[in-house]
Amino acid sequence: MMIEELKKAMVSALDAVDVEIPEGFQVQVEASADLRFGDYQSNAAMVLAKRLRMNPRELAAQVIEVLDLGGLATIDMAGPGFINFRIQKETWSRRVGDLLADDRLGVPLACPAQTIVVDFSAPNVAKPMHVGHIRSTIIGDSLSRIARFLGHEVIRDNHIGDWGTQFGMIIHGWKTVLNESDLEADPVAELLRVYRTVNALCGDDESVRETCKQELVKLQSGDTENLSIWEKCVDLSKQGLQGIYDRLDVSFDYWYGESFYNDRLAPLVDDMLESGVARVSEGAVCVFFEGDQKLEDKPTIVRKADGGFLYATTDLATIDFRVEKWDADQIWYVVGMPQQLHFQQIFEATRMRGLNPSMHHVAFGSILGEDRKLMKTRSGDNVQLVDVLDEAVERAAMAIEEKNPGMDSEDKKQVAAIVGIGAVKFAELSQHRMTDYVFSWDRMLSLQGDTAPYLQYSYVRVRSIFRKLEEGVVLDGSKLVIEADAEVHLARMLVRFGETVPSLLDDFRPNLLANYLLELAKAFHSFFEACPVLKSEGEIQNTRLVLCSLTSQVLQKGLGLLGIEVPERM
Ligand code: ARG
């Protein structure tokens, strides 16, 4: 990695200069935002000079004096003491040659590799998976792919809500308003109808609410009839969900839902009482966070006065299991912002219990409709994920029909699925996860904008160059002559792939990869306009073909890390 080498050289140069380096001082080297100042830039001399009360330009000059880059780059100073590096053309040629030989495309393995449990998607049984769950599913899947590619042991666990209070209503509805043949035809839709019907009845009628409560109590105390209804609902829901995950190309290693932990809740609470982590307050068992500024006045209940357990209790039991059984070093929860307090509480309670995996709430904002309000259907219901996917694929099919009417109809179908679903995923992943983003069909499917179809089309365009070549070109990474500005810029972007991917996990930001890929595609299009490929010859053609080939590989790999496929034609 270029950045690492530059950092190392900077560290040795600072060592060689006669100054006292403060404990914990970190040398920063970053890709330059403005290429007029070179490819990479370091503010280390300025930061250090400030700490040591020295003149920053003087210190920078001393560092440059002894900095030995072995011909990697030229060095100069700018402004108040920035050190700028301009990579030599021969260096680019060598680096691009290295990339061609590297099946990881320059991305280093993480060291040390860790065991990471990614808790994502986690919809609730018998309630539909709506666009809010789409964010968790898409972000969680992408983060899992990135972590796995970096060499971590990743465990994808779908912690579905299969034991909530909704089952009181569903069981009552199952016994009174269920339509068997509709259930057979479309189980998820029928379960949802049942749930909605009873939910509406509950609103008007105290006695219905009471009946539902009784059904829930019976379920929780092991009534066989209710348990068997519950089991059927869970199975049917899982099958429905699996269909969606297949379309999204998302998979899980486990589906340990909330019910999986039922037997562990009572002993857990006893243990917490015994160790003093929890105590009884007004009949309930609570964890108080004395001395914690954020949580001081926000205790969490782990057992209600009536003996019932809560969402938090299950999550605490889940952490125990993940640490004991899987030896998890890290646990990532990809869950919306509204659950922030819940996660702060269970993380703190877990630390109080003496467990210390590294736990992160990977939060995200909402999806808004074009009116900038929470996205809803015309009738005011939550938009369902399946409908979003159907519409995306349908719109993509129309666009393909228009652009490429001659394509074989099986291919058209396949490409429409790749493009439509890719568009939905990219619209999500190209945003900072915390922003509330506005869902816009036209914007996400455009071939010109910052979209998946634009990147997929760029990929197709590169691949078509190779189809036009006579058979049997052999690319030679040892004979590269990167010369023209557009070639240099494309080379620079290709080398940045290896620097970008590891940084994505620092703050769980796949959007940095999405943005990187857009920049890469733009660099490719400028290169393709400025530098003829098919009409060039010899070493120049070999160089340009290597750049093209790497561009297609990085686009494919990068989109793959976002969970997005590429078609060969579109
Ligand atoms: N089922 C929950 C919901 O839909 C999300 C669960 C997230 N994971 C967890 N371990 N709490 O809100």
Coordinates of N, CA, C and O in Angstrom, one line a residue, residues 107-238:
V107 N -5.8 -5.2 -1.9 CA -6.4 -5.1 -0.6 C -5.7 -6.0 0.4 O -5.7 -7.2 0.2
P108 N -5.1 -5.4 1.4 CA -4.3 -6.3 2.4 C -5.3 -7.0 3.3 O -6.5 -6.6 3.5
L109 N -4.9 -8.1 3.9 CA -5.7 -8.8 4.9 C -5.6 -8.1 6.2 O -4.5 -7.6 6.6
A110 N -6.7 -8.1 7.0 CA -6.7 -7.4 8.3 C -5.8 -8.2 9.2 O -5.8 -9.4 9.2
C111 N -5.1 -7.5 10.1 CA -4.3 -8.2 11.1 C -4.5 -7.5 12.4 O -4.3 -6.3 12.5
P112 N -4.9 -8.2 13.5 CA -5.3 -9.6 13.4 C -6.7 -9.9 12.9 O -7.5 -9.0 13.0
A113 N -6.9 -11.0 12.4 CA -8.3 -11.4 12.0 C -9.1 -11.6 13.2 O -8.6 -12.2 14.2
Q114 N -10.4 -11.2 13.2 CA -11.2 -11.3 14.4 C -12.5 -12.1 14.1 O -12.8 -12.2 12.9
T115 N -13.1 -12.6 15.1 CA -14.5 -13.2 14.9 C -15.5 -12.1 15.1 O -15.6 -11.5 16.2
I116 N -16.3 -11.8 14.1 CA -17.2 -10.7 14.2 C -18.6 -11.3 13.9 O -18.9 -11.9 12.9
V117 N -19.5 -11.1 14.9 CA -20.9 -11.4 14.7 C -21.7 -10.2 14.1 O -21.6 -9.1 14.7
V118 N -22.3 -10.4 13.0 CA -23.1 -9.3 12.4 C -24.5 -9.6 12.6 O -25.0 -10.6 12.1
D119 N -25.2 -8.7 13.4 CA -26.6 -8.9 13.7 C -27.4 -7.9 12.8 O -27.3 -6.7 13.0
F120 N -28.0 -8.4 11.8 CA -28.7 -7.5 10.9 C -29.9 -8.1 10.3 O -30.2 -9.3 10.5
S121 N -30.7 -7.3 9.7 CA -32.0 -7.6 9.1 C -33.1 -7.8 10.2 O -33.8 -6.9 10.4
A122 N -33.1 -8.9 10.8 CA -33.9 -9.2 12.0 C -35.3 -8.6 12.0 O -35.7 -7.8 12.9
P123 N -36.1 -9.0 11.0 CA -37.5 -8.5 11.0 C -38.3 -9.3 12.0 O -37.8 -10.2 12.7
N124 N -39.5 -8.9 12.2 CA -40.4 -9.5 13.2 C -41.4 -10.4 12.5 O -42.0 -10.1 11.4
V125 N -41.6 -11.6 13.0 CA -42.4 -12.6 12.4 C -43.9 -12.1 12.3 O -44.4 -11.5 13.2
A126 N -44.5 -12.5 11.2 CA -45.9 -12.2 10.9 C -46.1 -10.7 10.7 O -47.2 -10.2 10.5
K127 N -45.1 -9.9 10.9 CA -45.2 -8.5 10.4 C -44.4 -8.4 9.1 O -43.4 -9.2 9.0
P128 N -44.8 -7.6 8.2 CA -44.0 -7.6 6.9 C -42.7 -6.9 7.1 O -42.5 -6.1 8.0
M129 N -41.8 -7.3 6.2 CA -40.5 -6.7 6.2 C -40.7 -5.4 5.4 O -41.1 -5.5 4.2
H130 N -40.5 -4.3 5.9 CA -40.8 -3.0 5.2 C -39.5 -2.3 4.8 O -38.4 -2.8 5.1
V131 N -39.6 -1.2 4.2 CA -38.4 -0.5 3.7 C -37.4 -0.1 4.8 O -36.2 0.0 4.5
G132 N -37.9 0.0 6.0 CA -37.0 0.3 7.1 C -36.0 -0.9 7.3 O -34.8 -0.7 7.6
H133 N -36.5 -2.1 7.1 CA -35.6 -3.3 7.3 C -34.7 -3.4 6.1 O -33.6 -4.1 6.2
I134 N -35.0 -2.7 5.0 CA -34.1 -2.8 3.8 C -32.8 -2.2 4.2 O -31.7 -2.7 3.8
R135 N -32.8 -1.2 5.0 CA -31.5 -0.5 5.3 C -30.6 -1.5 6.1 O -29.4 -1.7 5.8
S136 N -31.2 -2.1 7.1 CA -30.4 -3.0 7.9 C -29.9 -4.2 7.0 O -28.8 -4.6 7.1
T137 N -30.8 -4.7 6.2 CA -30.4 -5.9 5.4 C -29.3 -5.5 4.4 O -28.3 -6.3 4.3
I138 N -29.4 -4.4 3.7 CA -28.4 -4.1 2.7 C -27.1 -3.6 3.3 O -26.0 -4.1 2.9
I139 N -27.2 -2.8 4.4 CA -26.0 -2.3 5.0 C -25.3 -3.5 5.7 O -24.0 -3.7 5.6
G140 N -26.0 -4.3 6.4 CA -25.4 -5.4 7.1 C -24.8 -6.4 6.2 O -23.7 -6.9 6.5
D141 N -25.5 -6.7 5.1 CA -24.9 -7.6 4.1 C -23.6 -7.1 3.6 O -22.6 -7.8 3.5
S142 N -23.6 -5.8 3.2 CA -22.4 -5.3 2.6 C -21.2 -5.3 3.7 O -20.1 -5.7 3.3
L143 N -21.5 -4.9 4.9 CA -20.4 -4.8 5.9 C -19.9 -6.3 6.1 O -18.7 -6.5 6.3
S144 N -20.8 -7.2 6.1 CA -20.4 -8.6 6.3 C -19.4 -9.1 5.1 O -18.4 -9.7 5.4
R145 N -19.8 -8.7 3.9 CA -19.0 -9.0 2.8 C -17.6 -8.4 2.9 O -16.6 -9.0 2.6
I146 N -17.6 -7.1 3.3 CA -16.3 -6.4 3.4 C -15.4 -7.0 4.4 O -14.2 -7.3 4.2
A147 N -16.0 -7.3 5.6 CA -15.2 -7.8 6.7 C -14.7 -9.2 6.3 O -13.5 -9.5 6.6
R148 N -15.5 -10.0 5.6 CA -15.0 -11.3 5.2 C -13.9 -11.2 4.2 O -12.9 -11.9 4.3
F149 N -14.0 -10.3 3.3 CA -13.0 -10.1 2.3 C -11.7 -9.7 3.0 O -10.6 -10.0 2.5
L150 N -11.8 -8.9 4.0 CA -10.6 -8.5 4.7 C -10.0 -9.6 5.6 O -9.0 -9.4 6.3
G151 N -10.7 -10.7 5.6 CA -10.1 -11.9 6.3 C -10.6 -12.2 7.6 O -10.2 -13.1 8.3
H152 N -11.6 -11.4 8.1 CA -12.2 -11.7 9.4 C -13.1 -12.9 9.3 O -13.7 -13.3 8.2
E153 N -13.3 -13.6 10.4 CA -14.3 -14.7 10.5 C -15.6 -14.0 10.8 O -15.8 -13.4 11.9
V154 N -16.5 -14.0 9.9 CA -17.8 -13.3 10.0 C -19.0 -14.3 10.2 O -19.1 -15.3 9.5
I155 N -19.7 -14.0 11.3 CA -20.9 -14.9 11.5 C -22.2 -14.0 11.3 O -22.3 -13.0 12.0
R156 N -23.0 -14.3 10.3 CA -24.2 -13.5 10.0 C -25.3 -14.2 10.8 O -25.7 -15.3 10.5
D157 N -25.9 -13.4 11.7 CA -27.0 -14.0 12.5 C -28.3 -13.2 12.4 O -28.2 -12.0 12.6
N158 N -29.3 -13.8 12.0 CA -30.6 -13.1 11.8 C -31.4 -13.3 13.0 O -32.1 -14.3 13.2
H159 N -31.4 -12.2 13.9 CA -32.0 -12.3 15.2 C -33.5 -11.9 15.1 O -33.9 -10.8 15.5
I160 N -34.3 -12.7 14.4 CA -35.7 -12.3 14.1 C -36.5 -12.2 15.4 O -36.3 -12.9 16.4
G161 N -37.5 -11.3 15.3 CA -38.4 -11.1 16.4 C -39.5 -12.2 16.3 O -40.6 -12.0 15.7
D162 N -39.2 -13.4 16.9 CA -40.2 -14.4 16.8 C -40.9 -14.8 18.2 O -41.4 -15.8 18.4
W163 N -40.8 -13.8 19.1 CA -41.4 -14.1 20.4 C -42.0 -12.9 21.0 O -42.1 -12.7 22.2
G164 N -42.5 -12.0 20.2 CA -43.0 -10.7 20.7 C -44.5 -10.8 21.1 O -45.1 -11.8 21.0
T165 N -44.9 -9.6 21.7 CA -46.3 -9.6 22.1 C -47.3 -9.7 20.9 O -48.5 -9.9 21.1
Q166 N -46.8 -9.5 19.7 CA -47.7 -9.6 18.5 C -48.4 -11.0 18.5 O -49.4 -11.1 17.9
F167 N -47.7 -12.0 19.1 CA -48.3 -13.3 19.0 C -49.6 -13.5 19.7 O -50.4 -14.3 19.3
G168 N -49.9 -12.6 20.7 CA -51.2 -12.7 21.3 C -52.3 -12.4 20.2 O -53.3 -13.1 20.1
M169 N -52.0 -11.4 19.5 CA -53.0 -11.0 18.4 C -53.0 -12.0 17.3 O -54.1 -12.4 16.8
I170 N -51.9 -12.5 16.9 CA -51.9 -13.4 15.8 C -52.6 -14.7 16.1 O -53.3 -15.3 15.3
I171 N -52.3 -15.2 17.3 CA -53.0 -16.5 17.7 C -54.5 -16.3 17.8 O -55.2 -17.1 17.3
H172 N -54.9 -15.2 18.4 CA -56.3 -14.9 18.5 C -56.9 -14.9 17.0 O -57.9 -15.4 16.7
G173 N -56.2 -14.2 16.2 CA -56.7 -14.0 14.8 C -56.7 -15.4 14.1 O -57.6 -15.7 13.3
W174 N -55.7 -16.1 14.3 CA -55.5 -17.5 13.7 C -56.8 -18.3 14.0 O -57.4 -19.0 13.2
K175 N -57.2 -18.2 15.3 CA -58.4 -19.0 15.8 C -59.7 -18.4 15.3 O -60.7 -19.2 15.2
T176 N -59.7 -17.1 14.9 CA -61.0 -16.6 14.6 C -61.2 -16.0 13.2 O -62.3 -16.1 12.6
V177 N -60.2 -15.5 12.6 CA -60.4 -14.9 11.3 C -59.5 -15.4 10.1 O -59.5 -14.8 9.0
L178 N -58.8 -16.5 10.4 CA -57.9 -17.0 9.4 C -58.6 -17.6 8.2 O -59.6 -18.3 8.3
N179 N -58.1 -17.3 7.0 CA -58.7 -17.9 5.8 C -57.6 -18.9 5.3 O -56.6 -18.6 4.8
E180 N -58.0 -20.2 5.4 CA -57.0 -21.3 5.1 C -56.5 -21.3 3.7 O -55.3 -21.5 3.5
S181 N -57.4 -21.0 2.8 CA -56.9 -21.1 1.4 C -56.0 -19.9 1.0 O -55.0 -20.0 0.3
D182 N -56.3 -18.7 1.6 CA -55.4 -17.6 1.4 C -54.1 -17.9 2.1 O -53.0 -17.5 1.5
L183 N -54.1 -18.5 3.2 CA -52.9 -18.8 3.9 C -52.0 -19.7 3.0 O -50.8 -19.6 3.0
E184 N -52.6 -20.7 2.3 CA -51.9 -21.5 1.5 C -51.3 -20.8 0.3 O -50.1 -21.0 -0.1
A185 N -52.1 -19.9 -0.3 CA -51.7 -19.2 -1.5 C -50.5 -18.2 -1.2 O -49.5 -18.1 -1.9
D186 N -50.7 -17.4 -0.1 CA -49.7 -16.4 0.2 C -49.6 -16.2 1.7 O -50.2 -15.3 2.2
P187 N -48.8 -17.1 2.3 CA -48.8 -17.1 3.8 C -48.5 -15.7 4.4 O -49.1 -15.3 5.4
V188 N -47.5 -15.1 3.9 CA -47.0 -13.8 4.5 C -48.1 -12.8 4.5 O -48.4 -12.1 5.5
A189 N -48.8 -12.7 3.3 CA -49.9 -11.7 3.2 C -51.0 -12.0 4.1 O -51.6 -11.1 4.7
E190 N -51.4 -13.3 4.2 CA -52.5 -13.7 5.0 C -52.2 -13.4 6.5 O -53.0 -12.9 7.3
L191 N -51.0 -13.8 6.9 CA -50.6 -13.5 8.3 C -50.7 -12.0 8.6 O -51.1 -11.6 9.7
L192 N -50.3 -11.3 7.7 CA -50.3 -9.8 7.9 C -51.7 -9.3 8.0 O -52.1 -8.5 8.8
R193 N -52.6 -9.9 7.1 CA -54.0 -9.5 7.1 C -54.6 -9.8 8.5 O -55.3 -9.0 9.1
V194 N -54.3 -11.0 9.0 CA -54.8 -11.5 10.3 C -54.3 -10.5 11.4 O -55.1 -10.0 12.2
Y195 N -53.0 -10.2 11.3 CA -52.5 -9.3 12.3 C -53.2 -7.9 12.3 O -53.6 -7.4 13.3
R196 N -53.3 -7.4 11.1 CA -53.9 -6.1 10.9 C -55.4 -6.1 11.4 O -55.8 -5.1 12.0
T197 N -56.1 -7.1 11.0 CA -57.5 -7.2 11.4 C -57.7 -7.2 12.9 O -58.4 -6.4 13.5
V198 N -56.9 -8.0 13.6 CA -57.0 -8.1 15.0 C -56.5 -6.8 15.7 O -57.1 -6.3 16.6
N199 N -55.5 -6.3 15.1 CA -55.0 -5.0 15.6 C -56.0 -3.9 15.6 O -56.2 -3.2 16.6
A200 N -56.8 -3.9 14.5 CA -57.9 -2.9 14.4 C -59.0 -3.2 15.4 O -59.4 -2.3 16.1
L201 N -59.3 -4.4 15.6 CA -60.3 -4.8 16.5 C -59.9 -4.4 18.0 O -60.7 -3.9 18.7
C202 N -58.7 -4.6 18.3 CA -58.1 -4.2 19.6 C -58.3 -2.8 19.9 O -58.6 -2.4 21.0
G203 N -58.2 -2.0 18.8 CA -58.3 -0.5 19.0 C -59.7 -0.1 19.6 O -59.8 0.8 20.4
D204 N -60.7 -0.9 19.1 CA -62.1 -0.5 19.5 C -62.6 -1.2 20.7 O -63.6 -0.8 21.3
D205 N -61.9 -2.3 21.1 CA -62.6 -3.2 22.0 C -61.7 -3.7 23.1 O -60.8 -4.5 22.8
E206 N -61.9 -3.3 24.3 CA -61.1 -3.7 25.4 C -61.1 -5.3 25.6 O -60.1 -5.9 25.9
S207 N -62.3 -5.9 25.3 CA -62.4 -7.4 25.5 C -61.5 -8.1 24.6 O -60.9 -9.2 24.9
V208 N -61.4 -7.6 23.3 CA -60.5 -8.3 22.4 C -59.0 -8.2 22.9 O -58.3 -9.1 22.8
R209 N -58.7 -7.0 23.4 CA -57.3 -6.8 23.9 C -57.1 -7.8 25.0 O -56.0 -8.4 25.1
E210 N -58.1 -8.0 25.9 CA -57.9 -8.9 27.0 C -57.7 -10.4 26.5 O -56.8 -11.1 26.9
T211 N -58.5 -10.8 25.5 CA -58.4 -12.1 24.9 C -57.0 -12.3 24.4 O -56.4 -13.4 24.6
C212 N -56.5 -11.4 23.6 CA -55.2 -11.5 23.0 C -54.1 -11.7 24.1 O -53.2 -12.5 24.0
K213 N -54.3 -10.9 25.2 CA -53.3 -11.0 26.3 C -53.4 -12.4 26.9 O -52.3 -13.0 27.2
Q214 N -54.6 -13.0 27.0 CA -54.7 -14.3 27.5 C -54.0 -15.3 26.6 O -53.3 -16.3 27.1
E215 N -54.2 -15.1 25.3 CA -53.5 -16.1 24.4 C -52.0 -16.0 24.5 O -51.3 -17.0 24.4
L216 N -51.5 -14.8 24.7 CA -50.1 -14.6 24.8 C -49.6 -15.3 26.1 O -48.6 -16.1 26.1
V217 N -50.3 -15.2 27.2 CA -49.9 -15.8 28.5 C -49.9 -17.3 28.3 O -49.0 -18.0 28.7
K218 N -51.0 -17.8 27.6 CA -51.0 -19.3 27.4 C -49.8 -19.8 26.5 O -49.2 -20.8 26.8
L219 N -49.5 -19.0 25.5 CA -48.3 -19.3 24.7 C -47.1 -19.4 25.6 O -46.3 -20.4 25.5
Q220 N -46.9 -18.3 26.4 CA -45.7 -18.3 27.1 C -45.6 -19.3 28.2 O -44.5 -19.7 28.7
S221 N -46.8 -19.8 28.6 CA -46.7 -20.9 29.7 C -46.7 -22.3 29.0 O -47.0 -23.3 29.7
G222 N -46.6 -22.3 27.7 CA -46.4 -23.6 27.1 C -47.6 -24.4 26.6 O -47.5 -25.6 26.4
D223 N -48.7 -23.7 26.5 CA -49.9 -24.3 26.0 C -49.7 -25.0 24.6 O -49.2 -24.3 23.7
T224 N -50.0 -26.3 24.4 CA -49.6 -27.0 23.2 C -50.3 -26.4 22.0 O -49.6 -26.3 20.9
E225 N -51.6 -26.1 22.0 CA -52.2 -25.6 20.8 C -51.6 -24.3 20.4 O -51.2 -24.1 19.2
N226 N -51.4 -23.4 21.3 CA -50.8 -22.1 21.0 C -49.4 -22.2 20.5 O -48.9 -21.5 19.5
L227 N -48.7 -23.1 21.1 CA -47.3 -23.3 20.7 C -47.2 -23.8 19.2 O -46.4 -23.4 18.4
S228 N -48.2 -24.7 18.9 CA -48.1 -25.2 17.5 C -48.6 -24.2 16.5 O -48.0 -24.1 15.4
I229 N -49.5 -23.3 16.9 CA -49.8 -22.2 16.0 C -48.6 -21.3 15.8 O -48.2 -20.9 14.7
W230 N -48.0 -21.0 16.9 CA -46.8 -20.1 16.9 C -45.7 -20.7 15.9 O -45.2 -20.0 15.1
E231 N -45.5 -22.0 16.1 CA -44.5 -22.6 15.3 C -44.8 -22.5 13.8 O -43.9 -22.3 13.0
K232 N -46.1 -22.8 13.5 CA -46.5 -22.7 12.1 C -46.2 -21.2 11.5 O -45.7 -21.1 10.4
C233 N -46.6 -20.3 12.3 CA -46.4 -18.9 11.9 C -45.0 -18.6 11.7 O -44.6 -18.0 10.7
V234 N -44.1 -19.0 12.6 CA -42.7 -18.8 12.4 C -42.2 -19.4 11.1 O -41.4 -18.8 10.3
D235 N -42.6 -20.7 10.9 CA -42.1 -21.4 9.7 C -42.5 -20.7 8.5 O -41.7 -20.5 7.5
L236 N -43.8 -20.3 8.4 CA -44.3 -19.7 7.2 C -43.6 -18.4 7.0 O -43.2 -18.0 5.8
S237 N -43.4 -17.6 8.0 CA -42.8 -16.3 7.9 C -41.3 -16.5 7.4 O -40.9 -15.7 6.5
K238 N -40.7 -17.5 7.9 CA -39.3 -17.7 7.5 C -39.2 -18.0 6.0 O -38.3 -17.6 5.3

